[in-house]
Amino acid sequence: MMSKVRVLVGTKKGAFILTSDGKRKDWEVSGPHFAGWEIYHMKGSPADPNRIYASQSSGWFGQITQRSDDGGKTWNTPGSSAEELQGANGFPRGESNKFVYEGDAGTHKWYDGTQHPWEFKRIWHFEPSLTNPDVAYAGAEDAAIFKTTDGGKTWKELPGLRRTKGNLWQPGAGGMAVHTILIDPKNEKRIYVAISAGGCFRTDDGGETWKPITRGLKSPFELPDPDAEVGHCVHRITLHPSKPDVLFMQKHWDVMRSDNAGDQWSEVSGNLPSDFGFPIDVHAHEPETIYVVPITSDSLHYPPEGKLRVYRSKSGGNEWEPLTKGLPQKDCYVNVLRDAMAVDSLEDCGIYFGTTGGQVYCSPNGGNTWNAIVRDLPGVLSVEVQTLK
Amino acid sequence: MVRIVLPFHLRNLARIEGEVQLEVPPPVTIGAVLDRIEAAYPALRGTIRDHGTLKRRPFIRFFACKEDLSLEPIDTPLPEAVLNGTEPFLVIGAMAGG
């Protein structure tokens, strides 16, 4: 059977699903789904690709959890489908969007240095289990991690994360959110999370206890103690499934790598034109081939010189080459957000990213050439790809 | 029968076309109407008032009979015209965001 790819695009005004065959030349665009709502993230279950979780939110109406069981054709808030409304198991509780911090919510550091109570705002990221479609993790703003074991009908916080010096975390300009969740494919009890202006954390017991993994990170312009254990502004981390102890990080400034599951980091920014940026990803078949999109600076959130360039390193960092064919090389002032880059796992690995200007680009050949799949979507918040056999 | 008008996005979320009509047992208060809406449409739980605190979300307003009832206590009885279905109870997404 011919392979297919399904690209899940979350935008500021709805969700879009882009599908193509293995050539990735002709695309079908479906959407907007959840028109008018912010879709921070959508992600399919590796165990059942038809199961997709979507985070829908609005400043007016708050957080909604959406789930599809047919590959994005139809959606329901878990626990309130037509079938469940007529079911015999009592009245649906409508708790798929109930994200309540465990116990006394506690406080974190506020902009003025005082302590501020934790307040739930939205889910930035859903990370489905690698093996069970009913299990998924949710990364929240204000920063916390929640888990469902019933397909999103109910969510429970794993409070050990916030007990890991949470009182010292402080929101940055983009808020204080768990925006990245990585599950070790060789050991599902090992999970990594990253928090803007909070840092990077690891659990080895399925989320009961966590420890900061920030040794080697330097933040001389952001933190009074540049070597602090928490507070580093980690923008994104990623790993390759075949070498899960090797982590790559795009920090506020600096591209970093760790070869020991985050216990120690070293800088691999090398010859990048700027080591500020948001996303970072790994080639599906080459664990030392990584991709970043350099952004001018923390004050100028657009590409250097108005040229949109993806940079690729085939050596796991330090030596970088610009990838420009098919990308605008003048007058381009878009940004690429942290969750807006993904790779497929076809033989010739496809790389995808979305911009704040509403373009979604695809390279069907590991970054050598690029095409815009769509050019005029609302600002893109997230991009995920499913490779369907 | 109480007539309830929900904002566009909540009608879409709950798959409601047009106005909703719900039987609300007395006493018919703001809170009783919200309870009834959430029971009939569980997908709306948490969207009008917060799940944990049951407080009205900041950018939601409640109007009836040309009055803004948003700041009234939750156990405020609704006007007779709402009870007898002459006037609807309106849940509004407030103007915000410029």
GROMACS .gro file of C-alpha atoms in nm:
model
  487
    1MET     CA    1   0.000   0.000   0.000
    2MET     CA    2   0.121   0.351  -0.088
    3SER     CA    3   0.244   0.557   0.205
    4LYS     CA    4   0.069   0.876   0.302
    5VAL     CA    5   0.153   1.169   0.521
    6ARG     CA    6  -0.090   1.367   0.731
    7VAL     CA    7   0.030   1.704   0.858
    8LEU     CA    8  -0.156   1.842   1.160
    9VAL     CA    9  -0.134   2.221   1.170
   10GLY     CA   10  -0.251   2.422   1.470
   11THR     CA   11  -0.304   2.793   1.406
   12LYS     CA   12  -0.428   3.101   1.583
   13LYS     CA   13  -0.768   3.062   1.418
   14GLY     CA   14  -0.830   2.692   1.378
   15ALA     CA   15  -0.679   2.359   1.278
   16PHE     CA   16  -0.586   2.240   0.932
   17ILE     CA   17  -0.502   1.891   0.812
   18LEU     CA   18  -0.280   1.858   0.505
   19THR     CA   19  -0.252   1.520   0.336
   20SER     CA   20  -0.041   1.388   0.052
   21ASP     CA   21   0.098   1.067  -0.086
   22GLY     CA   22   0.460   0.964  -0.045
   23LYS     CA   23   0.575   1.206  -0.315
   24ARG     CA   24   0.458   1.499  -0.103
   25LYS     CA   25   0.397   1.709  -0.413
   26ASP     CA   26   0.019   1.742  -0.433
   27TRP     CA   27  -0.167   1.824  -0.116
   28GLU     CA   28  -0.524   1.824   0.006
   29VAL     CA   29  -0.612   2.083   0.266
   30SER     CA   30  -0.891   2.019   0.514
   31GLY     CA   31  -1.008   2.288   0.752
   32PRO     CA   32  -1.046   2.510   0.932
   33HIS     CA   33  -1.151   2.272   1.206
   34PHE     CA   34  -1.258   2.451   1.527
   35ALA     CA   35  -1.272   2.773   1.323
   36GLY     CA   36  -1.193   3.086   1.516
   37TRP     CA   37  -1.027   2.907   1.809
   38GLU     CA   38  -0.658   2.890   1.892
   39ILE     CA   39  -0.523   2.541   1.833
   40TYR     CA   40  -0.198   2.525   2.023
   41HIS     CA   41  -0.126   2.165   1.932
   42MET     CA   42  -0.255   1.844   1.773
   43LYS     CA   43  -0.082   1.510   1.790
   44GLY     CA   44  -0.167   1.158   1.681
   45SER     CA   45  -0.115   0.846   1.889
   46PRO     CA   46   0.180   0.639   1.765
   47ALA     CA   47  -0.016   0.331   1.877
   48ASP     CA   48  -0.328   0.425   1.677
   49PRO     CA   49  -0.277   0.695   1.413
   50ASN     CA   50  -0.652   0.754   1.383
   51ARG     CA   51  -0.654   0.875   1.742
   52ILE     CA   52  -0.560   1.244   1.748
   53TYR     CA   53  -0.565   1.480   2.045
   54ALA     CA   54  -0.616   1.853   1.985
   55SER     CA   55  -0.585   2.144   2.226
   56GLN     CA   56  -0.845   2.409   2.151
   57SER     CA   57  -0.853   2.731   2.353
   58SER     CA   58  -0.992   3.079   2.364
   59GLY     CA   59  -0.953   3.384   2.582
   60TRP     CA   60  -1.331   3.387   2.624
   61PHE     CA   61  -1.419   3.022   2.673
   62GLY     CA   62  -1.103   2.866   2.810
   63GLN     CA   63  -0.960   2.522   2.736
   64ILE     CA   64  -1.125   2.246   2.532
   65THR     CA   65  -0.984   1.899   2.470
   66GLN     CA   66  -1.081   1.754   2.134
   67ARG     CA   67  -1.026   1.398   2.017
   68SER     CA   68  -1.066   1.230   1.684
   69ASP     CA   69  -1.085   0.854   1.641
   70ASP     CA   70  -1.098   0.861   1.262
   71GLY     CA   71  -0.785   1.047   1.162
   72GLY     CA   72  -0.928   1.396   1.196
   73LYS     CA   73  -1.251   1.359   1.000
   74THR     CA   74  -1.476   1.396   1.306
   75TRP     CA   75  -1.404   1.527   1.654
   76ASN     CA   76  -1.558   1.507   2.001
   77THR     CA   77  -1.478   1.640   2.342
   78PRO     CA   78  -1.391   1.308   2.510
   79GLY     CA   79  -1.676   1.176   2.722
   80SER     CA   80  -1.951   1.367   2.545
   81SER     CA   81  -1.995   1.203   2.207
   82ALA     CA   82  -2.349   1.130   2.093
   83GLU     CA   83  -2.304   0.764   2.187
   84GLU     CA   84  -2.179   0.845   2.536
   85LEU     CA   85  -2.465   1.091   2.596
   86GLN     CA   86  -2.708   0.807   2.539
   87GLY     CA   87  -2.501   0.554   2.735
   88ALA     CA   88  -2.604   0.372   3.049
   89ASN     CA   89  -2.296   0.468   3.251
   90GLY     CA   90  -2.449   0.767   3.422
   91PHE     CA   91  -2.447   1.124   3.300
   92PRO     CA   92  -2.130   1.242   3.125
   93ARG     CA   93  -1.926   1.458   3.356
   94GLY     CA   94  -1.784   1.685   3.087
   95GLU     CA   95  -1.442   1.688   3.250
   96SER     CA   96  -1.220   1.654   2.945
   97ASN     CA   97  -1.124   2.018   2.991
   98LYS     CA   98  -1.091   2.005   3.370
   99PHE     CA   99  -0.727   2.067   3.452
  100VAL     CA  100  -0.705   2.129   3.824
  101TYR     CA  101  -0.373   2.144   4.008
  102GLU     CA  102  -0.331   1.880   4.276
  103GLY     CA  103  -0.381   1.985   4.636
  104ASP     CA  104  -0.281   2.335   4.735
  105ALA     CA  105  -0.185   2.484   4.399
  106GLY     CA  106   0.101   2.680   4.557
  107THR     CA  107   0.288   2.975   4.415
  108HIS     CA  108   0.566   3.055   4.170
  109LYS     CA  109   0.787   3.356   4.119
  110TRP     CA  110   0.617   3.657   3.963
  111TYR     CA  111   0.764   3.934   3.748
  112ASP     CA  112   0.818   4.159   4.049
  113GLY     CA  113   0.991   3.887   4.249
  114THR     CA  114   0.692   3.814   4.472
  115GLN     CA  115   0.519   3.477   4.483
  116HIS     CA  116   0.210   3.434   4.263
  117PRO     CA  117  -0.054   3.158   4.273
  118TRP     CA  118  -0.056   2.896   4.001
  119GLU     CA  119  -0.344   2.965   3.756
  120PHE     CA  120  -0.440   2.729   3.477
  121LYS     CA  121  -0.458   2.901   3.138
  122ARG     CA  122  -0.433   2.646   2.858
  123ILE     CA  123  -0.271   2.330   2.726
  124TRP     CA  124   0.027   2.396   2.499
  125HIS     CA  125   0.113   2.040   2.408
  126PHE     CA  126  -0.038   1.691   2.406
  127GLU     CA  127   0.201   1.395   2.402
  128PRO     CA  128   0.025   1.062   2.349
  129SER     CA  129   0.181   0.747   2.492
  130LEU     CA  130   0.390   0.550   2.247
  131THR     CA  131   0.198   0.229   2.321
  132ASN     CA  132  -0.151   0.303   2.458
  133PRO     CA  133  -0.385   0.538   2.269
  134ASP     CA  134  -0.588   0.610   2.584
  135VAL     CA  135  -0.283   0.741   2.770
  136ALA     CA  136  -0.152   1.090   2.699
  137TYR     CA  137   0.030   1.371   2.874
  138ALA     CA  138  -0.063   1.738   2.858
  139GLY     CA  139   0.172   2.031   2.908
  140ALA     CA  140  -0.003   2.321   3.077
  141GLU     CA  141   0.036   2.696   3.125
  142ASP     CA  142   0.089   2.779   3.415
  143ALA     CA  143   0.355   2.512   3.395
  144ALA     CA  144   0.245   2.163   3.498
  145ILE     CA  145   0.206   1.820   3.346
  146PHE     CA  146  -0.123   1.629   3.343
  147LYS     CA  147  -0.196   1.269   3.245
  148THR     CA  148  -0.503   1.091   3.114
  149THR     CA  149  -0.552   0.716   3.115
  150ASP     CA  150  -0.905   0.719   2.968
  151GLY     CA  151  -0.854   0.882   2.631
  152GLY     CA  152  -0.883   1.238   2.756
  153LYS     CA  153  -1.210   1.211   2.950
  154THR     CA  154  -1.034   1.304   3.274
  155TRP     CA  155  -0.692   1.447   3.355
  156LYS     CA  156  -0.482   1.427   3.670
  157GLU     CA  157  -0.178   1.634   3.748
  158LEU     CA  158   0.160   1.474   3.815
  159PRO     CA  159   0.244   1.726   4.089
  160GLY     CA  160   0.600   1.610   4.145
  161LEU     CA  161   0.713   1.835   3.862
  162ARG     CA  162   0.596   2.155   4.029
  163ARG     CA  163   0.754   2.041   4.353
  164THR     CA  164   1.089   2.056   4.179
  165LYS     CA  165   1.172   2.411   4.281
  166GLY     CA  166   0.850   2.537   4.119
  167ASN     CA  167   0.851   2.830   4.358
  168LEU     CA  168   1.156   2.961   4.168
  169TRP     CA  169   1.006   2.933   3.818
  170GLN     CA  170   0.909   3.264   3.665
  171PRO     CA  171   0.705   3.336   3.351
  172GLY     CA  172   0.882   3.481   3.051
  173ALA     CA  173   0.725   3.703   2.787
  174GLY     CA  174   0.550   3.404   2.630
  175GLY     CA  175   0.406   3.278   2.957
  176MET     CA  176   0.516   2.991   3.178
  177ALA     CA  177   0.422   2.663   3.016
  178VAL     CA  178   0.527   2.302   2.982
  179HIS     CA  179   0.567   2.321   2.605
  180THR     CA  180   0.772   2.009   2.533
  181ILE     CA  181   0.716   1.653   2.653
  182LEU     CA  182   0.941   1.372   2.528
  183ILE     CA  183   0.886   1.008   2.615
  184ASP     CA  184   1.190   0.780   2.599
  185PRO     CA  185   1.093   0.514   2.343
  186LYS     CA  186   1.307   0.254   2.518
  187ASN     CA  187   1.175   0.329   2.865
  188GLU     CA  188   0.832   0.490   2.895
  189LYS     CA  189   0.896   0.572   3.262
  190ARG     CA  190   1.158   0.822   3.150
  191ILE     CA  191   1.000   1.148   3.040
  192TYR     CA  192   1.155   1.488   2.969
  193VAL     CA  193   0.978   1.821   2.987
  194ALA     CA  194   1.088   2.173   2.904
  195ILE     CA  195   0.948   2.497   3.041
  196SER     CA  196   1.022   2.846   2.911
  197ALA     CA  197   1.210   3.037   3.179
  198GLY     CA  198   1.173   2.730   3.401
  199GLY     CA  199   1.424   2.490   3.254
  200CYS     CA  200   1.442   2.126   3.162
  201PHE     CA  201   1.342   1.831   3.382
  202ARG     CA  202   1.352   1.451   3.373
  203THR     CA  203   1.159   1.180   3.551
  204ASP     CA  204   1.274   0.819   3.563
  205ASP     CA  205   0.968   0.687   3.748
  206GLY     CA  206   0.681   0.780   3.519
  207GLY     CA  207   0.630   1.128   3.658
  208GLU     CA  208   0.634   1.077   4.035
  209THR     CA  209   0.964   1.255   4.091
  210TRP     CA  210   1.160   1.491   3.868
  211LYS     CA  211   1.502   1.649   3.865
  212PRO     CA  212   1.635   1.954   3.686
  213ILE     CA  213   1.872   1.860   3.402
  214THR     CA  214   2.044   2.187   3.330
  215ARG     CA  215   2.412   2.131   3.407
  216GLY     CA  216   2.615   2.301   3.135
  217LEU     CA  217   2.344   2.549   3.037
  218LYS     CA  218   2.460   2.911   3.058
  219SER     CA  219   2.223   3.207   3.076
  220PRO     CA  220   2.450   3.503   3.156
  221PHE     CA  221   2.204   3.766   3.031
  222GLU     CA  222   1.888   3.612   3.171
  223LEU     CA  223   1.980   3.481   3.517
  224PRO     CA  224   2.174   3.638   3.803
  225ASP     CA  225   2.340   3.300   3.856
  226PRO     CA  226   2.420   3.192   3.501
  227ASP     CA  227   2.464   2.830   3.613
  228ALA     CA  228   2.135   2.815   3.807
  229GLU     CA  229   1.959   2.481   3.829
  230VAL     CA  230   1.619   2.619   3.723
  231GLY     CA  231   1.513   2.928   3.533
  232HIS     CA  232   1.692   2.867   3.203
  233CYS     CA  233   1.472   2.954   2.907
  234VAL     CA  234   1.461   2.626   2.719
  235HIS     CA  235   1.272   2.672   2.393
  236ARG     CA  236   1.263   2.314   2.271
  237ILE     CA  237   1.427   1.975   2.316
  238THR     CA  238   1.422   1.672   2.089
  239LEU     CA  239   1.568   1.323   2.058
  240HIS     CA  240   1.604   1.046   1.803
  241PRO     CA  241   1.423   0.722   1.896
  242SER     CA  242   1.728   0.507   1.822
  243LYS     CA  243   1.953   0.707   2.057
  244PRO     CA  244   1.721   0.839   2.327
  245ASP     CA  245   2.003   0.938   2.562
  246VAL     CA  246   2.118   1.199   2.311
  247LEU     CA  247   1.916   1.517   2.349
  248PHE     CA  248   1.930   1.832   2.141
  249MET     CA  249   1.811   2.168   2.270
  250GLN     CA  250   1.732   2.507   2.124
  251LYS     CA  251   1.767   2.739   2.419
  252HIS     CA  252   1.668   3.108   2.424
  253TRP     CA  253   2.025   3.161   2.310
  254ASP     CA  254   2.250   2.861   2.233
  255VAL     CA  255   2.196   2.527   2.062
  256MET     CA  256   2.299   2.250   2.300
  257ARG     CA  257   2.338   1.873   2.309
  258SER     CA  258   2.360   1.613   2.581
  259ASP     CA  259   2.493   1.261   2.541
  260ASN     CA  260   2.379   1.138   2.880
  261ALA     CA  261   2.004   1.202   2.903
  262GLY     CA  262   2.047   1.562   3.005
  263ASP     CA  263   2.290   1.514   3.294
  264GLN     CA  264   2.542   1.736   3.116
  265TRP     CA  265   2.500   1.973   2.821
  266SER     CA  266   2.750   2.128   2.584
  267GLU     CA  267   2.707   2.399   2.327
  268VAL     CA  268   2.698   2.308   1.957
  269SER     CA  269   2.595   2.642   1.806
  270GLY     CA  270   2.912   2.645   1.593
  271ASN     CA  271   2.884   2.859   1.281
  272LEU     CA  272   2.512   2.945   1.302
  273PRO     CA  273   2.438   3.307   1.202
  274SER     CA  274   2.238   3.334   1.525
  275ASP     CA  275   2.195   3.072   1.794
  276PHE     CA  276   1.863   3.220   1.904
  277GLY     CA  277   1.557   3.032   1.780
  278PHE     CA  278   1.265   2.816   1.877
  279PRO     CA  279   1.230   2.472   1.709
  280ILE     CA  280   1.487   2.196   1.677
  281ASP     CA  281   1.431   1.854   1.523
  282VAL     CA  282   1.616   1.539   1.420
  283HIS     CA  283   1.615   1.358   1.084
  284ALA     CA  284   1.404   1.040   1.102
  285HIS     CA  285   1.685   0.806   0.990
  286GLU     CA  286   2.005   0.995   1.073
  287PRO     CA  287   2.031   1.052   1.449
  288GLU     CA  288   2.313   1.304   1.412
  289THR     CA  289   2.135   1.517   1.148
  290ILE     CA  290   1.955   1.804   1.315
  291TYR     CA  291   1.765   2.114   1.204
  292VAL     CA  292   1.713   2.461   1.350
  293VAL     CA  293   1.571   2.790   1.220
  294PRO     CA  294   1.792   3.076   1.341
  295ILE     CA  295   1.612   3.392   1.450
  296THR     CA  296   1.792   3.725   1.475
  297SER     CA  297   1.768   3.780   1.851
  298ASP     CA  298   1.541   3.782   2.154
  299SER     CA  299   1.444   4.137   2.058
  300LEU     CA  300   1.403   4.070   1.684
  301HIS     CA  301   1.188   3.762   1.630
  302TYR     CA  302   1.254   3.719   1.258
  303PRO     CA  303   1.524   3.556   1.047
  304PRO     CA  304   1.862   3.731   1.012
  305GLU     CA  305   1.880   3.957   0.703
  306GLY     CA  306   1.518   3.880   0.614
  307LYS     CA  307   1.628   3.541   0.472
  308LEU     CA  308   1.433   3.238   0.587
  309ARG     CA  309   1.695   2.967   0.629
  310VAL     CA  310   1.676   2.629   0.791
  311TYR     CA  311   2.019   2.521   0.914
  312ARG     CA  312   2.118   2.155   0.906
  313SER     CA  313   2.402   1.988   1.087
  314LYS     CA  314   2.495   1.637   0.981
  315SER     CA  315   2.743   1.606   1.264
  316GLY     CA  316   2.509   1.651   1.560
  317GLY     CA  317   2.594   2.020   1.585
  318ASN     CA  318   2.884   2.265   1.551
  319GLU     CA  319   2.902   2.248   1.172
  320TRP     CA  320   2.591   2.391   1.009
  321GLU     CA  321   2.484   2.449   0.648
  322PRO     CA  322   2.204   2.681   0.534
  323LEU     CA  323   1.913   2.527   0.344
  324THR     CA  324   1.751   2.790   0.126
  325LYS     CA  325   1.619   2.638  -0.199
  326GLY     CA  326   1.251   2.725  -0.219
  327LEU     CA  327   1.253   2.947   0.091
  328PRO     CA  328   1.220   3.327   0.064
  329GLN     CA  329   1.565   3.489   0.063
  330LYS     CA  330   1.459   3.850   0.092
  331ASP     CA  331   1.204   4.056   0.283
  332CYS     CA  332   1.099   3.765   0.504
  333TYR     CA  333   1.015   3.860   0.862
  334VAL     CA  334   0.818   3.564   0.994
  335ASN     CA  335   0.898   3.357   1.299
  336VAL     CA  336   0.885   2.979   1.345
  337LEU     CA  337   0.749   2.880   1.684
  338ARG     CA  338   0.884   2.600   1.903
  339ASP     CA  339   0.622   2.337   1.823
  340ALA     CA  340   0.598   2.425   1.454
  341MET     CA  341   0.857   2.186   1.308
  342ALA     CA  342   0.826   1.811   1.250
  343VAL     CA  343   0.966   1.527   1.040
  344ASP     CA  344   0.802   1.233   0.866
  345SER     CA  345   0.955   0.886   0.855
  346LEU     CA  346   0.933   0.810   0.483
  347GLU     CA  347   1.246   0.672   0.321
  348ASP     CA  348   1.350   1.016   0.203
  349CYS     CA  349   1.277   1.200   0.527
  350GLY     CA  350   1.039   1.495   0.497
  351ILE     CA  351   1.093   1.809   0.706
  352TYR     CA  352   0.804   2.045   0.776
  353PHE     CA  353   0.765   2.379   0.946
  354GLY     CA  354   0.501   2.648   0.981
  355THR     CA  355   0.546   3.022   1.022
  356THR     CA  356   0.374   3.302   1.205
  357GLY     CA  357   0.292   3.434   0.856
  358GLY     CA  358   0.075   3.132   0.781
  359GLN     CA  359   0.301   2.935   0.546
  360VAL     CA  360   0.365   2.565   0.593
  361TYR     CA  361   0.678   2.448   0.414
  362CYS     CA  362   0.772   2.092   0.327
  363SER     CA  363   1.103   1.951   0.215
  364PRO     CA  364   1.053   1.598   0.079
  365ASN     CA  365   1.429   1.538   0.073
  366GLY     CA  366   1.573   1.605   0.414
  367GLY     CA  367   1.592   1.980   0.365
  368ASN     CA  368   1.761   2.007   0.024
  369THR     CA  369   1.461   2.177  -0.141
  370TRP     CA  370   1.145   2.330  -0.001
  371ASN     CA  371   0.790   2.398  -0.121
  372ALA     CA  372   0.510   2.587   0.047
  373ILE     CA  373   0.214   2.352   0.096
  374VAL     CA  374  -0.004   2.649   0.193
  375ARG     CA  375   0.082   3.017   0.212
  376ASP     CA  376  -0.207   3.198   0.372
  377LEU     CA  377  -0.317   3.021   0.687
  378PRO     CA  378  -0.353   3.209   1.016
  379GLY     CA  379  -0.030   3.225   1.216
  380VAL     CA  380   0.097   2.871   1.268
  381LEU     CA  381   0.138   2.760   1.630
  382SER     CA  382   0.226   2.394   1.578
  383VAL     CA  383   0.304   2.132   1.314
  384GLU     CA  384   0.303   1.757   1.360
  385VAL     CA  385   0.334   1.488   1.094
  386GLN     CA  386   0.194   1.136   1.081
  387THR     CA  387   0.345   0.887   0.840
  388LEU     CA  388   0.073   0.642   0.742
  389LYS     CA  389   0.168   0.313   0.582
  390MET     CA  390  -3.940   2.679   2.949
  391VAL     CA  391  -3.638   2.909   2.958
  392ARG     CA  392  -3.501   3.034   2.627
  393ILE     CA  393  -3.123   3.059   2.620
  394VAL     CA  394  -2.907   3.225   2.355
  395LEU     CA  395  -2.545   3.109   2.349
  396PRO     CA  396  -2.256   3.274   2.163
  397PHE     CA  397  -2.151   3.146   1.819
  398HIS     CA  398  -1.847   2.950   1.938
  399LEU     CA  399  -2.033   2.772   2.218
  400ARG     CA  400  -2.321   2.681   1.985
  401ASN     CA  401  -2.064   2.526   1.751
  402LEU     CA  402  -1.890   2.345   2.034
  403ALA     CA  403  -2.216   2.197   2.164
  404ARG     CA  404  -2.356   2.148   1.811
  405ILE     CA  405  -2.657   2.363   1.882
  406GLU     CA  406  -2.852   2.536   1.607
  407GLY     CA  407  -3.019   2.859   1.712
  408GLU     CA  408  -3.178   2.915   2.049
  409VAL     CA  409  -3.191   2.655   2.327
  410GLN     CA  410  -3.508   2.590   2.527
  411LEU     CA  411  -3.468   2.410   2.858
  412GLU     CA  412  -3.702   2.322   3.139
  413VAL     CA  413  -3.547   2.463   3.458
  414PRO     CA  414  -3.701   2.356   3.790
  415PRO     CA  415  -3.772   2.642   4.033
  416PRO     CA  416  -3.624   2.849   4.175
  417VAL     CA  417  -3.501   2.971   3.838
  418THR     CA  418  -3.181   3.154   3.921
  419ILE     CA  419  -2.872   3.239   3.715
  420GLY     CA  420  -2.697   2.940   3.870
  421ALA     CA  421  -2.989   2.703   3.806
  422VAL     CA  422  -2.993   2.796   3.437
  423LEU     CA  423  -2.617   2.742   3.409
  424ASP     CA  424  -2.648   2.405   3.585
  425ARG     CA  425  -2.917   2.303   3.338
  426ILE     CA  426  -2.714   2.417   3.033
  427GLU     CA  427  -2.410   2.220   3.151
  428ALA     CA  428  -2.615   1.910   3.224
  429ALA     CA  429  -2.773   1.918   2.879
  430TYR     CA  430  -2.447   1.998   2.702
  431PRO     CA  431  -2.150   1.856   2.898
  432ALA     CA  432  -1.907   1.990   2.638
  433LEU     CA  433  -1.988   2.338   2.769
  434ARG     CA  434  -1.868   2.265   3.122
  435GLY     CA  435  -1.576   2.491   3.201
  436THR     CA  436  -1.644   2.726   2.910
  437ILE     CA  437  -1.894   2.961   3.078
  438ARG     CA  438  -1.766   2.929   3.433
  439ASP     CA  439  -1.448   2.781   3.569
  440HIS     CA  440  -1.448   2.408   3.642
  441GLY     CA  441  -1.296   2.433   3.985
  442THR     CA  442  -1.432   2.757   4.129
  443LEU     CA  443  -1.759   2.777   3.930
  444LYS     CA  444  -1.685   3.147   3.887
  445ARG     CA  445  -1.798   3.317   3.564
  446ARG     CA  446  -1.515   3.337   3.316
  447PRO     CA  447  -1.391   3.696   3.289
  448PHE     CA  448  -1.505   3.759   2.929
  449ILE     CA  449  -1.849   3.603   2.965
  450ARG     CA  450  -2.150   3.820   3.038
  451PHE     CA  451  -2.512   3.734   3.126
  452PHE     CA  452  -2.789   3.959   2.989
  453ALA     CA  453  -3.166   3.942   3.028
  454CYS     CA  454  -3.443   4.197   2.973
  455LYS     CA  455  -3.186   4.461   2.873
  456GLU     CA  456  -3.006   4.422   3.207
  457ASP     CA  457  -2.649   4.306   3.265
  458LEU     CA  458  -2.676   4.034   3.531
  459SER     CA  459  -2.309   3.932   3.512
  460LEU     CA  460  -2.215   4.075   3.847
  461GLU     CA  461  -2.529   3.962   4.030
  462PRO     CA  462  -2.501   3.676   4.283
  463ILE     CA  463  -2.540   3.331   4.129
  464ASP     CA  464  -2.863   3.270   4.324
  465THR     CA  465  -3.033   3.580   4.182
  466PRO     CA  466  -3.383   3.488   4.056
  467LEU     CA  467  -3.433   3.563   3.687
  468PRO     CA  468  -3.705   3.808   3.575
  469GLU     CA  469  -4.058   3.679   3.515
  470ALA     CA  470  -4.024   3.749   3.142
  471VAL     CA  471  -3.737   3.495   3.126
  472LEU     CA  472  -3.932   3.241   3.330
  473ASN     CA  473  -4.232   3.254   3.101
  474GLY     CA  474  -4.022   3.252   2.786
  475THR     CA  475  -4.107   3.603   2.668
  476GLU     CA  476  -3.743   3.709   2.689
  477PRO     CA  477  -3.430   3.494   2.648
  478PHE     CA  478  -3.137   3.457   2.887
  479LEU     CA  479  -2.830   3.561   2.691
  480VAL     CA  480  -2.479   3.427   2.743
  481ILE     CA  481  -2.247   3.673   2.571
  482GLY     CA  482  -1.880   3.665   2.473
  483ALA     CA  483  -1.778   4.012   2.589
  484MET     CA  484  -1.620   4.262   2.355
  485ALA     CA  485  -1.251   4.231   2.421
  486GLY     CA  486  -0.928   4.226   2.235
  487GLY     CA  487  -0.965   4.544   2.028
   0.00000   0.00000   0.00000
